[in-house]
mmCIF file of C-alpha atoms and ligand atoms in Angstrom:
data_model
loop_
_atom_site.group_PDB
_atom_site.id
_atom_site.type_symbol
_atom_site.label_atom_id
_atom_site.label_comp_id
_atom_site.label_asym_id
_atom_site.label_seq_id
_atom_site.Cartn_x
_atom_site.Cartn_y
_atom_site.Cartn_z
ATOM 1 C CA UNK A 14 -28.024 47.801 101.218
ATOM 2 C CA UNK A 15 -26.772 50.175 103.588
ATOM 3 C CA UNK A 16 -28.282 53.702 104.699
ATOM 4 C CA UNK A 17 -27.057 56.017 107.103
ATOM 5 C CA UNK A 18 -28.765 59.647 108.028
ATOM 6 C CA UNK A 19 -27.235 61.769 110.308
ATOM 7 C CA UNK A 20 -25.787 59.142 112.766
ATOM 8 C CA UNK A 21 -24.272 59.921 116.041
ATOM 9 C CA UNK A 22 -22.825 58.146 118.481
ATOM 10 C CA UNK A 23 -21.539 59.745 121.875
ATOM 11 C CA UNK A 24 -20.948 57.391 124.574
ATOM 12 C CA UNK A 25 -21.086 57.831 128.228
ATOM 13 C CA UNK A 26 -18.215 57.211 130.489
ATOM 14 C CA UNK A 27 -19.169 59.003 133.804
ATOM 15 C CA UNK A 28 -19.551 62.216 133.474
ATOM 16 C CA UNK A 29 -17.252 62.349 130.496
ATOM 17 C CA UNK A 30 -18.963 62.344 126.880
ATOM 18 C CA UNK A 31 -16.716 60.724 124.014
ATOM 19 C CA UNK A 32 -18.638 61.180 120.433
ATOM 20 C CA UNK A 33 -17.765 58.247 118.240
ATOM 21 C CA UNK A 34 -19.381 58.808 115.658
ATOM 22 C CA UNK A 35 -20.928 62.669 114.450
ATOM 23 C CA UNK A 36 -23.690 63.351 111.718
ATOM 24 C CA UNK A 37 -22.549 60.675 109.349
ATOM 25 C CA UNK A 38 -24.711 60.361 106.161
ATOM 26 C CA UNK A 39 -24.243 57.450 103.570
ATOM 27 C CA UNK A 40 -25.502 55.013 101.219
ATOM 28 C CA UNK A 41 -24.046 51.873 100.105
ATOM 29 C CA UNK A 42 -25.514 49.949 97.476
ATOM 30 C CA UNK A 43 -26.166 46.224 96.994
ATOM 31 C CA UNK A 44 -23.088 44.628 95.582
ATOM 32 C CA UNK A 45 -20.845 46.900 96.374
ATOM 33 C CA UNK A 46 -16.949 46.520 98.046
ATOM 34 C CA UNK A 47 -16.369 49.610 100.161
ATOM 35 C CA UNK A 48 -13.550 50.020 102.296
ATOM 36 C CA UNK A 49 -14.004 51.753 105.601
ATOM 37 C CA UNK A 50 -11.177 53.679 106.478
ATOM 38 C CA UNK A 51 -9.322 56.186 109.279
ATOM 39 C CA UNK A 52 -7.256 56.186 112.059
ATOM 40 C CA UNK A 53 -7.338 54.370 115.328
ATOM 41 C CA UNK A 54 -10.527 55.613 117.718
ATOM 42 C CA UNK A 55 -11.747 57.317 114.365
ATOM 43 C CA UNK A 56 -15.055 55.336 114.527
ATOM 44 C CA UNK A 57 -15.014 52.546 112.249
ATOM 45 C CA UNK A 58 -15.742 49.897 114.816
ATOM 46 C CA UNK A 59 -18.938 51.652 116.119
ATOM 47 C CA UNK A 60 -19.997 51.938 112.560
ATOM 48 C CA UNK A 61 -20.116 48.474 111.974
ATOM 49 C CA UNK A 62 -21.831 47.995 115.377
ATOM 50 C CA UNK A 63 -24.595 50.253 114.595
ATOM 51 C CA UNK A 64 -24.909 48.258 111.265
ATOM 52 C CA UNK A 65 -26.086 45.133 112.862
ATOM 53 C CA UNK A 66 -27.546 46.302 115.970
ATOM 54 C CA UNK A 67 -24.570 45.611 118.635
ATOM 55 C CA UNK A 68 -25.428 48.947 119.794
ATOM 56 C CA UNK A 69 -28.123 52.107 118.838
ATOM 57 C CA UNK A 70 -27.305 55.613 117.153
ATOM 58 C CA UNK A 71 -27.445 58.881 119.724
ATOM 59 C CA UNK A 72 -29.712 59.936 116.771
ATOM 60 C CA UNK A 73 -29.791 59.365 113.027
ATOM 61 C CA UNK A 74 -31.510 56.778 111.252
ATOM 62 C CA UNK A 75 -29.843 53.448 110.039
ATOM 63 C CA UNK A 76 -31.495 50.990 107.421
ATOM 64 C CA UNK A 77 -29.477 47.262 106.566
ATOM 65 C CA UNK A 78 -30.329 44.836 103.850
ATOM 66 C CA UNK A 79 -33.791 46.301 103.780
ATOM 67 C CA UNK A 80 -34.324 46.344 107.696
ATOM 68 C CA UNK A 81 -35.112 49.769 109.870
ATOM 69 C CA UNK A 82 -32.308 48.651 112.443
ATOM 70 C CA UNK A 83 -33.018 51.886 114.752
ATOM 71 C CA UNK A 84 -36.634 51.729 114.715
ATOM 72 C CA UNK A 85 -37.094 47.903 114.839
ATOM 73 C CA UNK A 86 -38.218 45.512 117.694
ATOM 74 C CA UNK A 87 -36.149 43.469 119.405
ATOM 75 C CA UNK A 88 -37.662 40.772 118.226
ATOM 76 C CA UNK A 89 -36.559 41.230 114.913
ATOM 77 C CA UNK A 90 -33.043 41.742 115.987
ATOM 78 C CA UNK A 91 -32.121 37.715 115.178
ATOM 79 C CA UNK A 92 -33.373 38.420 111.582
ATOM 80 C CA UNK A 93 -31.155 41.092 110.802
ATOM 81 C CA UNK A 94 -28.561 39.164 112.470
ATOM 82 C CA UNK A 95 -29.136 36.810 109.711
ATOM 83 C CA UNK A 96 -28.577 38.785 106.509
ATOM 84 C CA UNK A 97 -25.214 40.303 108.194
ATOM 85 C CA UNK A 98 -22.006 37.992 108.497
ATOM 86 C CA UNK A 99 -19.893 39.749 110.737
ATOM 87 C CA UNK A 100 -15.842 38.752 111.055
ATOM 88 C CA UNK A 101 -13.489 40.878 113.786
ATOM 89 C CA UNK A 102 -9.768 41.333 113.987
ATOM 90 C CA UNK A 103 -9.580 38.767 116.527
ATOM 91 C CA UNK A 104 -11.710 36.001 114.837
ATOM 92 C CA UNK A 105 -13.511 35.578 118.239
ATOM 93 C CA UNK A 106 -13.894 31.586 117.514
ATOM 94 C CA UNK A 107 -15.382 29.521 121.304
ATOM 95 C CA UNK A 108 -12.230 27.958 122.232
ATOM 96 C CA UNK A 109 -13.280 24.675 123.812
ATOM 97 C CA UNK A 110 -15.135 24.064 120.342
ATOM 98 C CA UNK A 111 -13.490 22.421 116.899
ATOM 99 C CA UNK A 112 -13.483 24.167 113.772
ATOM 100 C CA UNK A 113 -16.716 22.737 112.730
ATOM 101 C CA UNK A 114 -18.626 23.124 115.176
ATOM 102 C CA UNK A 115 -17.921 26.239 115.507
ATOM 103 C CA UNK A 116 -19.085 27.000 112.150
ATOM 104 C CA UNK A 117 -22.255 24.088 112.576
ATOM 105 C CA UNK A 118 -23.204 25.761 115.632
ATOM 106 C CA UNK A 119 -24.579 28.864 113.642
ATOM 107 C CA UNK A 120 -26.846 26.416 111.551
ATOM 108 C CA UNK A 121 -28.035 24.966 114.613
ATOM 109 C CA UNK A 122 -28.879 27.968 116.022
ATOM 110 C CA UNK A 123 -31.140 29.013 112.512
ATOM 111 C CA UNK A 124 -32.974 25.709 112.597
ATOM 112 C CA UNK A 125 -31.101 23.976 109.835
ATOM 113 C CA UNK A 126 -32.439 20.621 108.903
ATOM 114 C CA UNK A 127 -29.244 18.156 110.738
ATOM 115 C CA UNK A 128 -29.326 16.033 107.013
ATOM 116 C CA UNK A 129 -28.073 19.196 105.487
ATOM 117 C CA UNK A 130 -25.489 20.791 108.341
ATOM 118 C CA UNK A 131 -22.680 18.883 107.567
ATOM 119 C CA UNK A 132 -21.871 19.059 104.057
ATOM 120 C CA UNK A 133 -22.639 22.929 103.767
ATOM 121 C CA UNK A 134 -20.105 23.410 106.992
ATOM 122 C CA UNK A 135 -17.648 21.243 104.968
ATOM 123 C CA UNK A 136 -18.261 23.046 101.805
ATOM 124 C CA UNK A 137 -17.884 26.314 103.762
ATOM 125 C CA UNK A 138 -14.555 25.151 105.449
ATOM 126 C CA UNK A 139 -13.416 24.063 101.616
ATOM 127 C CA UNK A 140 -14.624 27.239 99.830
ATOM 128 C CA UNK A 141 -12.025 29.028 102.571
ATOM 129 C CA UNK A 142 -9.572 26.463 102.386
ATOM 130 C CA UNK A 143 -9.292 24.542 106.183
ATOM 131 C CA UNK A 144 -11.326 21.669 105.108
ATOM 132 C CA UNK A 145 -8.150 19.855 106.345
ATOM 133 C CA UNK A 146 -7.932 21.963 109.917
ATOM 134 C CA UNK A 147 -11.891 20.569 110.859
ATOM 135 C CA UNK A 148 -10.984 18.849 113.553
ATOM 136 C CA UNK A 149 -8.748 21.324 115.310
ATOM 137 C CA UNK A 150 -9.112 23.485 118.113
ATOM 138 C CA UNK A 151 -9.025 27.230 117.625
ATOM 139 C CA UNK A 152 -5.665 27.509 119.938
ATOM 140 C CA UNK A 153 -4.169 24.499 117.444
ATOM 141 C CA UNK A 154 -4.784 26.695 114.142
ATOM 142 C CA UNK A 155 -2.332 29.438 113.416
ATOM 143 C CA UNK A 156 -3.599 33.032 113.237
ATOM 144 C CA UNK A 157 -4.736 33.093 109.680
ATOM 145 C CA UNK A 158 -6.582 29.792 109.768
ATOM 146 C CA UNK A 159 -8.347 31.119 112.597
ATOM 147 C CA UNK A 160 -9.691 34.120 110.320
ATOM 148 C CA UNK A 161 -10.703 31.649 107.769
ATOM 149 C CA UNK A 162 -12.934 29.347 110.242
ATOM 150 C CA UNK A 163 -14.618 33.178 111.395
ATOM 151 C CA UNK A 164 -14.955 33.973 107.617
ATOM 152 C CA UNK A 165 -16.728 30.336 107.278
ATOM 153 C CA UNK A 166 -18.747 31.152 110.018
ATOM 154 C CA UNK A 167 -20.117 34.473 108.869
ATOM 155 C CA UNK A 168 -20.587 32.691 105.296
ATOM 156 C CA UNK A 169 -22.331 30.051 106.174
ATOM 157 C CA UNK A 170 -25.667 31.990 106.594
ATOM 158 C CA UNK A 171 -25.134 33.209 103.251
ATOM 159 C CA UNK A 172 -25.224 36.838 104.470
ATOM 160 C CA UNK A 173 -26.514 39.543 101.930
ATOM 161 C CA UNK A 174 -23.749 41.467 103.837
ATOM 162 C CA UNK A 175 -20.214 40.913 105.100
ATOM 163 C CA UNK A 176 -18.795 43.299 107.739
ATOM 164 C CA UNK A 177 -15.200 42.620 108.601
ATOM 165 C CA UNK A 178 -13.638 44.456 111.231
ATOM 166 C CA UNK A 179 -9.737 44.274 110.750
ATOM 167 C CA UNK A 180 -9.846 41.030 110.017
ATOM 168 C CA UNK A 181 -5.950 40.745 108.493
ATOM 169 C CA UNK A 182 -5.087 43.375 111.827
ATOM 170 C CA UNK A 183 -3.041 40.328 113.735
ATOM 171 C CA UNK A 184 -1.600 38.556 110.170
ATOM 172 C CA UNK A 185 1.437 39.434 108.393
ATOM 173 C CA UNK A 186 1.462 40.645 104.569
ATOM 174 C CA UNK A 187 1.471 37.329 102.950
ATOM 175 C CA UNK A 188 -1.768 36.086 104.931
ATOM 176 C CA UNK A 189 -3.220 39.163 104.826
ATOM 177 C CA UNK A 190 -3.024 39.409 101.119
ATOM 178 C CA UNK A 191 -4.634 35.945 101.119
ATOM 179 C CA UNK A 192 -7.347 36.725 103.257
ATOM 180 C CA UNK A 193 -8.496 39.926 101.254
ATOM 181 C CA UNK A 194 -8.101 37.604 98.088
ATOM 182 C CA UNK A 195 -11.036 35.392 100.106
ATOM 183 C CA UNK A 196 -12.592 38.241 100.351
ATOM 184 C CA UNK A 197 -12.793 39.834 96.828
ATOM 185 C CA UNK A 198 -13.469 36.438 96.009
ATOM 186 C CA UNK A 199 -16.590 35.987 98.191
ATOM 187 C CA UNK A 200 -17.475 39.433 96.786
ATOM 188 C CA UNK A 201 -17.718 38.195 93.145
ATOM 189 C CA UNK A 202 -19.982 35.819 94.296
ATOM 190 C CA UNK A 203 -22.354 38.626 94.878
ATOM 191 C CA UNK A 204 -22.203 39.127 98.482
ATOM 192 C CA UNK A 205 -21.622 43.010 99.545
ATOM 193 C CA UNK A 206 -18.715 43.816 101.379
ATOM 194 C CA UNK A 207 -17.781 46.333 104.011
ATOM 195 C CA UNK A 208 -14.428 46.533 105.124
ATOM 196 C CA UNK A 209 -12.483 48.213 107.866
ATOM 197 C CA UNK A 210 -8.940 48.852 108.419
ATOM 198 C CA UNK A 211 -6.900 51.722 109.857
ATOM 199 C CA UNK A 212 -4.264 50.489 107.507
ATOM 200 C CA UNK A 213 -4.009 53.166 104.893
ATOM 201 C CA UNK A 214 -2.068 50.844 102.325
ATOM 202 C CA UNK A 215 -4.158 48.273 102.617
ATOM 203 C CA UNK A 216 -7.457 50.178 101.894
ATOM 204 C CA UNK A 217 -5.552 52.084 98.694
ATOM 205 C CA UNK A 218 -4.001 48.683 97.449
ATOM 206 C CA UNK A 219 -7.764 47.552 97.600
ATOM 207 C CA UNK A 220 -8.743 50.356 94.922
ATOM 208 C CA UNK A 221 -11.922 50.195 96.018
ATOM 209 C CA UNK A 222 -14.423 52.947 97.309
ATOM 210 C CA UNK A 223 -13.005 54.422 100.224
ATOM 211 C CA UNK A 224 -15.223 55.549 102.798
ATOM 212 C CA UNK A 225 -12.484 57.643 105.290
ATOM 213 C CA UNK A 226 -13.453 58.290 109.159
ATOM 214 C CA UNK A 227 -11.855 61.074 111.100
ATOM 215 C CA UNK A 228 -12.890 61.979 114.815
ATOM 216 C CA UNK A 229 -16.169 60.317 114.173
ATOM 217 C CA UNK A 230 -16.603 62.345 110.503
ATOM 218 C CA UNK A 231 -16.938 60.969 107.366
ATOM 219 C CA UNK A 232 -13.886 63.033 105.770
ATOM 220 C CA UNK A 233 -13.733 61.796 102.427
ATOM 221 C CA UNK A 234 -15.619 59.305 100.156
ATOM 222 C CA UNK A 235 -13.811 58.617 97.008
ATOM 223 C CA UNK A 236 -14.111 56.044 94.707
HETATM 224 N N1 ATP B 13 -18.110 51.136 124.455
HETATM 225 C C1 ATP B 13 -17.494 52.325 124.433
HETATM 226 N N2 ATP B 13 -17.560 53.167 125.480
HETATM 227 C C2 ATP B 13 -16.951 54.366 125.458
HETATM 228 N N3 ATP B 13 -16.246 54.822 124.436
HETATM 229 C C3 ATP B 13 -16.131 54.042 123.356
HETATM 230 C C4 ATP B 13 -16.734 52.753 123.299
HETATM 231 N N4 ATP B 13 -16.445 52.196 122.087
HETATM 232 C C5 ATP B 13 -15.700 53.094 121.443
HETATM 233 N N5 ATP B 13 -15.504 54.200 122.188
HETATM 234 C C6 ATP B 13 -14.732 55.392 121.793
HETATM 235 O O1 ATP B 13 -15.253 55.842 120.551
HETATM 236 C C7 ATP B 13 -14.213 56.251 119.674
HETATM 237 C C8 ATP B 13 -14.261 55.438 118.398
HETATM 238 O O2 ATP B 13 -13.895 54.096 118.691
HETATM 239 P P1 ATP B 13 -13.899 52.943 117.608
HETATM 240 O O3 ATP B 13 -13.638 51.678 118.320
HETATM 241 O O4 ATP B 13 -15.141 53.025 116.816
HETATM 242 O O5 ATP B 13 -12.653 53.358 116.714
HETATM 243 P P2 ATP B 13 -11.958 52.589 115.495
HETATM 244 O O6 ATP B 13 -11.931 53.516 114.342
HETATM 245 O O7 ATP B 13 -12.579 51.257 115.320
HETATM 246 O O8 ATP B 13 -10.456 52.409 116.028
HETATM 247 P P3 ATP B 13 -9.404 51.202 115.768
HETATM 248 O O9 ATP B 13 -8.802 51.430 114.405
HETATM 249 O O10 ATP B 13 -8.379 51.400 116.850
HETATM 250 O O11 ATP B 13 -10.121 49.905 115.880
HETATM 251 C C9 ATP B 13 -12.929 56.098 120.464
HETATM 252 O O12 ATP B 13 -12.605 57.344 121.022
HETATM 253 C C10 ATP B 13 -13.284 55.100 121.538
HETATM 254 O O13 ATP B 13 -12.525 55.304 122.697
HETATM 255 MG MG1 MG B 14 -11.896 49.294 115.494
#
């Protein structure tokens, strides 16, 4: 599913170079839950940027869910787009916008028949449990709704691939715990997951493969 060879990343900030990422090599298999872990500025962001084309490797060579995503036009970007659900810490939701349509507005977007757009958003919305919150605006749902409507919104695509970016970093333990639940539970429904977190506990509590950053290094990778 996922294929990295010798990927770098070194950014430019005036004359100042910062390398965010340096020679990483890995593979990641199709229905697999991997946990992407290290400290703060250790990488893990970029990683997942690379991964569906929010920015291009220094040098290496990237493949995702079957697509070349250094070599490929930009033209093909939007289809990439579409096999990748992507959720961030800060669930990034457009705040003039209810809960479903900010989840219907990706279907729109892909062309979706209108007959069929509202009872797969609502069946979304269910499967993460804010049926109820629909109506609301992002700044009316507390902090862990809020991740659910993103999650809905990366699911609804049916992405062969999750990438979530810290996305329990603003809840507290309880909603945290509930969130990565969602998440196993979207796993065992066959979609692969990649998850980062700079919380060590977290990603050990997971017990899954551990992919572990450090200054832009892959350090470890332990199962
Ligand atoms: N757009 C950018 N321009 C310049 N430097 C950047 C940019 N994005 C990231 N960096 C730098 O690259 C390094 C890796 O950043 P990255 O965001 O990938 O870390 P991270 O592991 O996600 O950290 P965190 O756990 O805090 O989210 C950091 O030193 C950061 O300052
Ligand atoms: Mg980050």
């Amino acid at each position: 599913m996922i294929q990295l060879k010798s990927v770098s990343k070194v950014y430019r900030v005036g004359p100042v170079k910062v390398t965010a990422l340096d020679g990483v090599s890995l593979e990641i298999e199709k229905g697999e839950f991997t946990v992407l872990a290290g400290p703060s500025g250790s990488g893990k962001t970029t990683l997942l940027r690379l991964l569906y084309r929010d920015e291009v490797p220094t040098e290496g060579e990237i493949r995702v869910a079957g697509f070349d995503v250094t070599g490929m036009r930009r033209s093909r970007i939007p289809h990439l787009r579409r096999a990748v659900g992507v959720v961030f810490q800060d669930a990034k939701l457009l705040p003039a916008r209810n809960v479903y349509d900010n989840v219907a507005f990706v279907l729109r977007v892909l062309g979706t028949p209108r007959r069929e757009i509202t009872p797969r958003v609502m069946q979304t919305l269910k499967a993460v449990g804010i049926s109820a919150r629909a109506q609301a605006l992002p700044a009316q749902l507390s902090q862990g709704e809020q991740q659910r409507a993103a999650l809905a919104r990366a699911l609804i695509k049916e992405p062969a691939l999750l990438l979530a970016d810290e996305p329990t970093g603003n809840l507290d333990e309880a909603m945290a715990e509930e969130i990565l639940y969602l998440l196993s539970d979207i796993w065992n429904r066959g979609t692969t997951i990649l998850l980062a977190t700079h919380r060590a506990t977290l990603a050990n509590q997971l017990k899954r493969r551990t992919l572990v950053l450090d200054g832009g290094r892959l350090l470890k990778d332990e199962a």
